[in-house]
Coordinates of C-alpha atoms in Angstrom, one line a residue:
Chain A
M1 CA -20.1 10.2 3.9
S2 CA -19.3 9.5 0.3
T3 CA -16.4 11.4 -1.3
F4 CA -16.2 12.4 -4.9
Y5 CA -13.1 13.6 -6.8
A6 CA -13.9 17.0 -8.3
P7 CA -10.8 18.3 -10.1
S8 CA -12.5 21.4 -11.5
L9 CA -14.0 22.5 -8.1
Q10 CA -13.4 26.2 -7.4
R11 CA -13.3 27.9 -4.0
G12 CA -16.4 30.1 -3.5
Q13 CA -18.6 28.1 -5.9
S14 CA -22.2 27.8 -4.7
H15 CA -23.1 24.6 -6.7
Y16 CA -21.3 21.8 -8.3
Q17 CA -22.6 19.5 -11.1
L18 CA -21.4 15.8 -11.0
S19 CA -20.3 14.3 -14.3
E20 CA -22.6 11.8 -16.0
E21 CA -20.6 8.9 -14.6
E22 CA -20.5 10.3 -11.1
S23 CA -24.2 11.2 -11.2
K24 CA -25.0 7.6 -12.2
H25 CA -22.8 6.3 -9.4
C26 CA -24.3 8.6 -6.9
V27 CA -28.0 8.2 -7.8
K28 CA -28.2 4.7 -9.3
V29 CA -25.4 2.8 -7.5
L30 CA -25.2 4.5 -4.1
R31 CA -29.0 5.4 -4.3
M32 CA -28.4 8.7 -2.6
Q33 CA -31.4 11.0 -2.2
V34 CA -31.9 14.8 -2.0
G35 CA -30.4 16.1 1.2
A36 CA -27.6 13.5 1.4
P37 CA -24.2 14.9 2.5
I38 CA -21.4 14.5 0.0
E39 CA -17.7 15.4 0.3
L40 CA -15.8 16.8 -2.7
I41 CA -12.0 16.9 -3.0
D42 CA -10.2 18.5 -5.9
G43 CA -6.8 16.7 -5.3
K44 CA -5.2 20.1 -5.0
G45 CA -6.0 20.8 -1.3
L46 CA -9.6 21.8 -1.5
Q47 CA -12.2 19.9 0.5
A48 CA -15.9 20.9 0.3
F49 CA -18.9 19.7 2.2
T50 CA -22.0 19.6 0.1
I51 CA -25.7 18.5 0.1
L52 CA -27.3 16.7 -2.8
E53 CA -29.8 19.2 -4.2
D54 CA -31.0 17.5 -7.4
A55 CA -30.6 13.7 -7.6
H56 CA -30.5 13.5 -11.4
P57 CA -29.1 10.2 -12.8
K58 CA -27.0 12.2 -15.4
R59 CA -26.6 15.7 -14.0
S60 CA -26.8 15.7 -10.2
I61 CA -26.4 19.0 -8.5
L62 CA -24.7 19.5 -5.2
R63 CA -25.0 22.7 -3.0
L64 CA -21.8 23.7 -1.3
E65 CA -22.1 24.3 2.4
S66 CA -18.5 24.9 3.4
S67 CA -15.0 24.3 2.3
I68 CA -11.5 23.9 3.7
F69 CA -8.2 24.4 2.0
H70 CA -5.5 22.0 3.3
D71 CA -1.8 23.1 3.0
Q72 CA 0.4 21.3 0.6
T73 CA 2.2 18.2 2.0
P74 CA 6.0 18.0 1.7
A75 CA 7.4 17.2 -1.8
L76 CA 8.1 13.6 -2.5
H77 CA 9.1 12.9 -6.1
I78 CA 10.0 9.3 -7.3
A79 CA 11.1 8.8 -10.9
M80 CA 11.1 5.1 -11.8
A81 CA 11.4 2.9 -14.8
P82 CA 8.1 1.0 -15.1
T83 CA 8.3 -2.6 -14.2
K84 CA 7.5 -5.3 -16.8
N85 CA 4.5 -6.3 -14.8
M86 CA 1.9 -3.5 -14.5
D87 CA 0.5 -5.0 -11.2
R88 CA 3.7 -4.1 -9.5
I89 CA 3.6 -0.5 -10.6
E90 CA -0.1 -0.3 -9.6
W91 CA 0.4 -1.5 -6.1
Y92 CA 3.5 0.7 -5.6
L93 CA 1.4 3.7 -6.6
E94 CA -1.4 2.7 -4.2
K95 CA 1.0 2.4 -1.3
A96 CA 3.1 5.4 -2.1
T97 CA -0.1 7.6 -2.5
E98 CA -1.2 6.5 1.0
M99 CA 2.2 7.4 2.3
G100 CA 2.3 10.9 0.8
L101 CA 3.9 10.7 -2.7
S102 CA 3.5 14.0 -4.5
K103 CA 4.9 13.2 -7.9
L104 CA 5.7 10.0 -9.9
T105 CA 7.6 10.2 -13.2
F106 CA 8.1 7.2 -15.4
L107 CA 11.5 6.9 -16.9
L108 CA 12.7 5.3 -20.2
C109 CA 16.1 3.7 -19.6
E110 CA 18.4 1.7 -21.8
H111 CA 17.4 -1.5 -20.1
S112 CA 13.7 -0.7 -19.8
E113 CA 11.5 -3.6 -21.0
R114 CA 8.3 -1.6 -20.7
K115 CA 8.0 1.7 -22.6
Q116 CA 4.3 2.5 -22.1
V117 CA 2.1 2.7 -19.1
N118 CA -1.7 3.1 -18.9
M119 CA -1.7 6.6 -17.3
E120 CA -5.5 6.7 -17.1
R121 CA -5.7 3.5 -15.2
L122 CA -2.9 4.7 -12.8
E123 CA -4.7 7.9 -12.2
K124 CA -7.8 6.0 -11.1
I125 CA -5.7 4.0 -8.7
A126 CA -4.1 7.2 -7.3
I127 CA -7.6 8.8 -6.9
A128 CA -8.9 5.8 -5.0
A129 CA -5.8 5.7 -2.7
M130 CA -6.1 9.4 -2.1
K131 CA -9.7 9.1 -1.0
Q132 CA -9.0 5.9 1.0
S133 CA -6.1 7.6 2.9
K134 CA -7.9 10.9 3.4
R135 CA -5.4 12.9 1.6
F136 CA -6.3 16.1 -0.2
Y137 CA -3.5 16.1 -2.8
L138 CA -3.5 13.8 -5.8
P139 CA 0.1 12.7 -6.8
E140 CA 1.1 14.1 -10.2
L141 CA 1.8 11.4 -12.8
R142 CA 4.2 12.2 -15.6
G143 CA 6.1 10.5 -18.4
P144 CA 7.3 8.2 -19.6
I145 CA 10.3 10.4 -20.5
R146 CA 13.8 9.6 -21.4
L147 CA 16.3 9.5 -18.5
E148 CA 18.6 12.0 -20.2
D149 CA 15.7 14.5 -20.6
F150 CA 14.8 14.0 -16.9
L151 CA 18.4 14.7 -15.9
Q152 CA 18.3 18.0 -17.8
Q153 CA 15.1 19.0 -16.0
H154 CA 16.2 17.8 -12.6
P155 CA 20.0 18.0 -12.5
T156 CA 20.4 16.7 -8.9
G157 CA 18.9 14.1 -6.7
Y158 CA 19.4 10.5 -5.5
F159 CA 19.4 7.2 -7.2
G160 CA 19.9 3.5 -6.5
H161 CA 22.0 1.2 -8.7
C162 CA 23.6 -2.3 -8.2
E163 CA 27.1 -1.5 -9.4
E164 CA 30.0 -1.0 -7.0
G165 CA 30.9 2.6 -6.1
E166 CA 30.6 5.3 -3.5
K167 CA 27.1 5.4 -1.9
I168 CA 25.4 7.2 0.9
G169 CA 23.0 5.7 3.4
L170 CA 19.2 5.9 3.2
S171 CA 18.8 8.3 6.1
G172 CA 18.9 12.0 6.1
L173 CA 17.8 12.5 2.5
K174 CA 16.3 15.8 1.4
N175 CA 12.7 15.3 0.2
T176 CA 13.0 18.3 -2.1
L177 CA 15.1 16.2 -4.5
P178 CA 13.8 13.4 -6.8
F179 CA 14.9 9.7 -6.2
L180 CA 15.5 7.7 -9.4
I181 CA 14.8 3.9 -9.5
G182 CA 16.0 2.0 -12.5
P183 CA 14.5 -0.9 -14.5
E184 CA 14.7 -4.6 -13.7
G185 CA 18.0 -4.8 -15.5
D186 CA 19.4 -1.8 -13.6
F187 CA 20.7 1.5 -15.0
S188 CA 23.4 1.0 -17.6
T189 CA 27.0 2.1 -16.8
T190 CA 26.5 5.0 -19.1
E191 CA 23.4 6.1 -17.3
I192 CA 25.0 5.7 -13.9
N193 CA 27.9 7.9 -15.0
A194 CA 25.5 10.5 -16.6
A195 CA 23.5 10.7 -13.3
L196 CA 26.7 11.0 -11.2
Q197 CA 28.1 13.7 -13.5
S198 CA 24.9 15.6 -13.4
G199 CA 25.0 15.8 -9.6
Y200 CA 23.1 12.7 -8.4
Q201 CA 24.1 10.8 -5.3
A202 CA 24.1 7.0 -5.3
V203 CA 22.3 5.5 -2.4
D204 CA 23.0 2.1 -0.8
M205 CA 19.5 0.8 -0.5
S206 CA 19.8 -2.6 1.0
A207 CA 22.1 -5.6 1.8
F208 CA 19.7 -7.6 -0.4
R209 CA 18.6 -7.6 -4.0
L210 CA 15.4 -5.6 -4.3
R211 CA 12.8 -5.7 -6.9
T212 CA 12.2 -2.4 -8.7
E213 CA 9.0 -1.6 -6.9
T214 CA 10.5 -2.6 -3.5
A215 CA 13.4 -0.2 -4.1
A216 CA 10.9 2.5 -5.0
L217 CA 9.0 1.9 -1.8
L218 CA 12.1 2.1 0.3
A219 CA 13.1 5.3 -1.5
T220 CA 9.6 6.7 -0.7
T221 CA 9.8 5.9 3.0
A222 CA 13.4 7.3 3.1
L223 CA 12.2 10.7 1.6
L224 CA 9.2 10.7 4.0
S225 CA 11.3 10.5 7.2
Chain B
M1 CA 22.8 -20.8 -11.3
S2 CA 19.6 -22.3 -10.0
T3 CA 18.9 -22.1 -6.3
F4 CA 17.0 -24.7 -4.3
Y5 CA 15.7 -24.3 -0.8
A6 CA 17.0 -27.1 1.4
P7 CA 15.8 -26.7 5.0
S8 CA 17.4 -30.0 6.2
L9 CA 20.8 -29.2 4.7
Q10 CA 23.7 -29.8 7.3
R11 CA 27.1 -28.3 7.4
G12 CA 29.8 -30.8 6.4
Q13 CA 27.4 -33.0 4.4
S14 CA 29.0 -34.6 1.3
H15 CA 25.8 -35.2 -0.7
Y16 CA 22.2 -33.9 -0.7
Q17 CA 19.2 -35.6 -2.2
L18 CA 16.5 -33.4 -3.7
S19 CA 12.9 -34.2 -2.8
E20 CA 10.7 -35.8 -5.4
E21 CA 9.1 -32.5 -6.3
E22 CA 12.5 -30.7 -6.6
S23 CA 14.0 -33.6 -8.5
K24 CA 11.2 -33.3 -11.0
H25 CA 11.6 -29.6 -11.3
C26 CA 15.4 -29.9 -11.7
V27 CA 15.5 -32.7 -14.2
K28 CA 12.1 -32.4 -16.0
V29 CA 11.4 -28.7 -16.0
L30 CA 14.8 -27.1 -15.9
R31 CA 16.3 -30.1 -17.8
M32 CA 19.5 -29.9 -15.8
Q33 CA 22.1 -32.5 -16.6
V34 CA 24.9 -34.2 -14.6
G35 CA 27.6 -31.7 -13.8
A36 CA 25.3 -28.7 -13.6
P37 CA 26.1 -26.3 -10.7
I38 CA 23.2 -25.8 -8.2
E39 CA 23.1 -23.6 -5.2
L40 CA 21.4 -24.7 -2.0
I41 CA 20.2 -22.5 0.9
D42 CA 18.7 -23.7 4.1
G43 CA 17.0 -20.4 5.1
K44 CA 19.1 -20.4 8.3
G45 CA 22.3 -18.9 7.0
L46 CA 23.8 -21.8 5.2
Q47 CA 24.7 -21.6 1.5
A48 CA 26.2 -24.5 -0.4
F49 CA 27.5 -24.8 -3.9
T50 CA 26.9 -28.3 -5.4
I51 CA 27.1 -30.2 -8.6
L52 CA 24.3 -32.4 -9.9
E53 CA 25.8 -36.0 -9.7
D54 CA 22.7 -38.1 -10.4
A55 CA 20.0 -36.5 -12.5
H56 CA 17.2 -38.8 -11.3
P57 CA 13.6 -37.5 -12.0
K58 CA 12.5 -38.5 -8.5
R59 CA 15.7 -38.7 -6.4
S60 CA 18.4 -36.4 -7.8
I61 CA 21.7 -36.4 -5.9
L62 CA 23.9 -33.3 -5.5
R63 CA 27.5 -33.4 -4.5
L64 CA 28.5 -30.5 -2.2
E65 CA 31.6 -28.7 -3.3
S66 CA 31.8 -25.9 -0.7
S67 CA 29.6 -24.0 1.8
I68 CA 29.4 -20.6 3.4
F69 CA 27.6 -19.7 6.7
H70 CA 26.2 -16.2 6.6
D71 CA 25.7 -14.3 9.9
Q72 CA 22.2 -13.6 11.1
T73 CA 20.7 -10.4 9.9
P74 CA 19.2 -8.0 12.5
A75 CA 15.9 -9.0 14.2
L76 CA 12.8 -7.5 12.6
H77 CA 9.6 -8.8 14.0
I78 CA 6.2 -7.6 12.8
A79 CA 3.0 -8.9 14.4
M80 CA -0.1 -8.0 12.4
A81 CA -3.7 -8.9 12.2
P82 CA -4.2 -10.5 8.8
T83 CA -6.1 -8.4 6.3
K84 CA -9.5 -9.5 4.9
N85 CA -7.9 -9.8 1.5
M86 CA -5.1 -12.4 1.4
D87 CA -3.4 -10.7 -1.6
R88 CA -2.5 -7.8 0.6
I89 CA -0.9 -10.1 3.2
E90 CA 1.0 -11.9 0.4
W91 CA 2.5 -8.9 -1.2
Y92 CA 3.4 -7.4 2.2
L93 CA 5.2 -10.6 3.0
E94 CA 7.0 -10.6 -0.3
K95 CA 8.2 -7.0 0.1
A96 CA 9.1 -7.4 3.8
T97 CA 11.1 -10.5 3.1
E98 CA 13.1 -8.7 0.4
M99 CA 13.7 -5.9 2.9
G100 CA 14.9 -8.1 5.7
L101 CA 12.0 -9.2 7.8
S102 CA 13.0 -12.0 10.3
K103 CA 9.6 -12.9 11.9
L104 CA 6.0 -12.3 11.1
T105 CA 3.3 -13.3 13.6
F106 CA -0.4 -13.2 12.8
L107 CA -2.6 -11.7 15.5
L108 CA -6.2 -12.4 16.4
C109 CA -7.8 -9.2 17.6
E110 CA -11.3 -8.2 18.6
H111 CA -12.0 -6.5 15.3
S112 CA -10.2 -9.2 13.1
E113 CA -12.3 -10.2 10.2
R114 CA -9.9 -12.9 9.1
K115 CA -9.1 -15.6 11.6
Q116 CA -7.2 -18.0 9.4
V117 CA -4.3 -17.7 7.0
N118 CA -2.9 -20.3 4.6
M119 CA 0.6 -20.6 6.2
E120 CA 1.8 -23.1 3.6
R121 CA 1.1 -20.7 0.8
L122 CA 2.7 -17.8 2.7
E123 CA 5.8 -19.9 3.3
K124 CA 6.2 -20.5 -0.4
I125 CA 6.0 -16.8 -1.1
A126 CA 8.6 -16.1 1.6
I127 CA 10.9 -18.8 0.1
A128 CA 10.6 -17.3 -3.4
A129 CA 11.2 -13.8 -2.1
M130 CA 14.2 -15.0 -0.1
K131 CA 15.8 -16.6 -3.2
Q132 CA 14.9 -13.6 -5.4
S133 CA 16.5 -11.1 -3.0
K134 CA 19.6 -13.3 -2.3
R135 CA 18.9 -13.5 1.4
F136 CA 20.0 -16.6 3.4
Y137 CA 17.4 -16.4 6.2
L138 CA 13.8 -17.3 5.8
P139 CA 11.5 -15.2 7.9
E140 CA 9.8 -17.3 10.6
L141 CA 6.0 -17.3 10.2
R142 CA 3.9 -17.8 13.3
G143 CA 0.3 -17.8 14.5
P144 CA -2.4 -16.8 14.3
I145 CA -2.4 -16.2 18.1
R146 CA -4.5 -14.1 20.3
L147 CA -3.2 -10.6 21.0
E148 CA -3.4 -11.2 24.8
D149 CA -1.2 -14.3 24.4
F150 CA 1.2 -12.3 22.3
L151 CA 1.5 -9.6 24.9
Q152 CA 2.3 -12.2 27.5
Q153 CA 5.1 -13.6 25.4
H154 CA 6.4 -10.1 24.3
P155 CA 5.6 -7.6 27.0
T156 CA 7.2 -4.6 25.3
G157 CA 7.3 -3.2 21.8
Y158 CA 5.6 -0.7 19.5
F159 CA 2.2 -0.5 18.0
G160 CA 0.1 1.8 15.8
H161 CA -3.5 2.7 16.4
C162 CA -5.9 5.4 15.2
E163 CA -7.2 6.8 18.5
E164 CA -5.9 10.0 20.1
G165 CA -3.1 9.7 22.7
E166 CA 0.6 10.1 23.3
K167 CA 2.6 8.8 20.4
I168 CA 6.3 8.7 19.5
G169 CA 7.7 9.2 16.0
L170 CA 8.7 6.5 13.5
S171 CA 12.4 7.1 13.8
G172 CA 14.9 5.7 16.3
L173 CA 12.9 2.5 17.0
K174 CA 14.8 -0.5 18.4
N175 CA 14.7 -3.4 16.0
T176 CA 14.9 -5.9 18.9
L177 CA 11.3 -5.1 19.8
P178 CA 8.2 -6.3 17.9
F179 CA 5.8 -3.8 16.1
L180 CA 2.1 -4.6 16.3
I181 CA -0.3 -3.7 13.5
G182 CA -4.0 -4.0 14.1
P183 CA -6.8 -5.2 11.8
E184 CA -8.8 -3.0 9.3
G185 CA -11.1 -1.9 12.1
D186 CA -8.1 -0.9 14.4
F187 CA -7.3 -2.3 17.8
S188 CA -10.2 -1.9 20.3
T189 CA -9.9 0.5 23.2
T190 CA -9.5 -2.4 25.5
E191 CA -6.6 -3.8 23.4
I192 CA -4.9 -0.4 23.2
N193 CA -5.0 -0.1 27.0
A194 CA -3.8 -3.6 27.4
A195 CA -0.8 -3.0 25.1
L196 CA 0.0 0.3 26.8
Q197 CA -0.2 -1.3 30.3
S198 CA 2.0 -4.1 29.2
G199 CA 4.7 -1.7 28.1
Y200 CA 4.1 -1.0 24.4
Q201 CA 4.7 2.5 22.9
A202 CA 2.2 3.9 20.5
V203 CA 3.7 5.2 17.3
D204 CA 2.4 8.0 15.1
M205 CA 2.6 6.4 11.7
S206 CA 1.3 8.9 9.3
A207 CA -0.7 12.0 8.7
F208 CA -2.9 10.0 6.4
R209 CA -5.1 6.9 7.0
L210 CA -3.1 3.8 6.1
R211 CA -4.3 0.4 5.0
T212 CA -3.2 -2.4 7.4
E213 CA -0.5 -3.7 5.0
T214 CA 0.8 -0.2 4.3
A215 CA 1.2 0.4 8.0
A216 CA 3.0 -2.9 8.3
L217 CA 5.3 -1.8 5.5
L218 CA 6.1 1.5 7.2
A219 CA 6.7 -0.3 10.5
T220 CA 9.1 -2.6 8.6
T221 CA 11.1 0.2 7.1
A222 CA 11.2 2.1 10.4
L223 CA 12.7 -1.0 12.2
L224 CA 15.1 -1.4 9.3
S225 CA 16.7 2.0 9.7

């Protein structure tokens, strides 16, 4: 059964109209015909089973048969400085979405080399990974925002950095707190001190030197377990 | 300092000759001159600090100044069916090498769509990731071998599959045992039964449907912790 992402889907709706792009995909590309079953998910827990009622190439209409609301999955918030290479952010997002990421915030740090990310492209990747992994929640994508602003909004959490200092292990972390991952050049000493003073705990992530996206991935699996 | 991979390096050697390709890279690309410091690692724990003594474009000679032997890192053996798309295997290997993978075996399963992998290309990726992450051990790459042969060689371990059945959690796994990851179409029922009968434990990997390489990554982080 084909699945469409329907962010504006409402519980109790009797019919749903696909957007122009989706109608084209449904009728022209997938060649679906009246009576075909189609699944809708809104990325906020709602899953609906529908039947294609009007196979219009621009304004297809689906009739809702039944719907299920899936409970929210545990919080899992990673805040990372974007990597220089967009591919690395993209695959991290794909993997983390499959695993259960609920929020990804991009941080602007002193040593950030990339200040902008294509949020629209990333949202498409998250939607595809959500559908592929049969999740019903789309991770929220935010930022980029400055690290100091993030610390004001989220005064406690975890972070990894490469300087010496007291660090806790990767196990037993609370998934209600965000995990910060710095840029390729690491957090600056000023940033490390700001995070520690705010109430962040430094985490010893590996015996080896990790790339930014590998660190983000380890942080994700640590918050999962 | 530049690092070269020197698999034939011996402890106690006084000089080391770079291969023709490495000599060219060292002298022509990096434009290193006599007296330049160069690090050698053999991928089996040995790290040597050397000085470029003869900057020959085909047969450069390094003089060893000192060497350190690094203890073996914990075993971490993943055996996976290669994914259809080679890119996905490649990035898995890069990430897992950074994290501490010690052995990767490729499995041939009933539902395997890919039967061959370019081991030479994968070895280059592992070498680059080893250098990047400052590890001193190169993961061993093996296979592809048939699942039934693998089970004979390794009669116990862990595996993930998508069918119903008794499964243990992802935490508390012993890293001395291999973790098997099936192909895109999952292990067949015959294979699942063969693994269970041999002495493998099925592991509940996620509430969501994971891609092969995402499952391999979760297995890797589970054996790490």
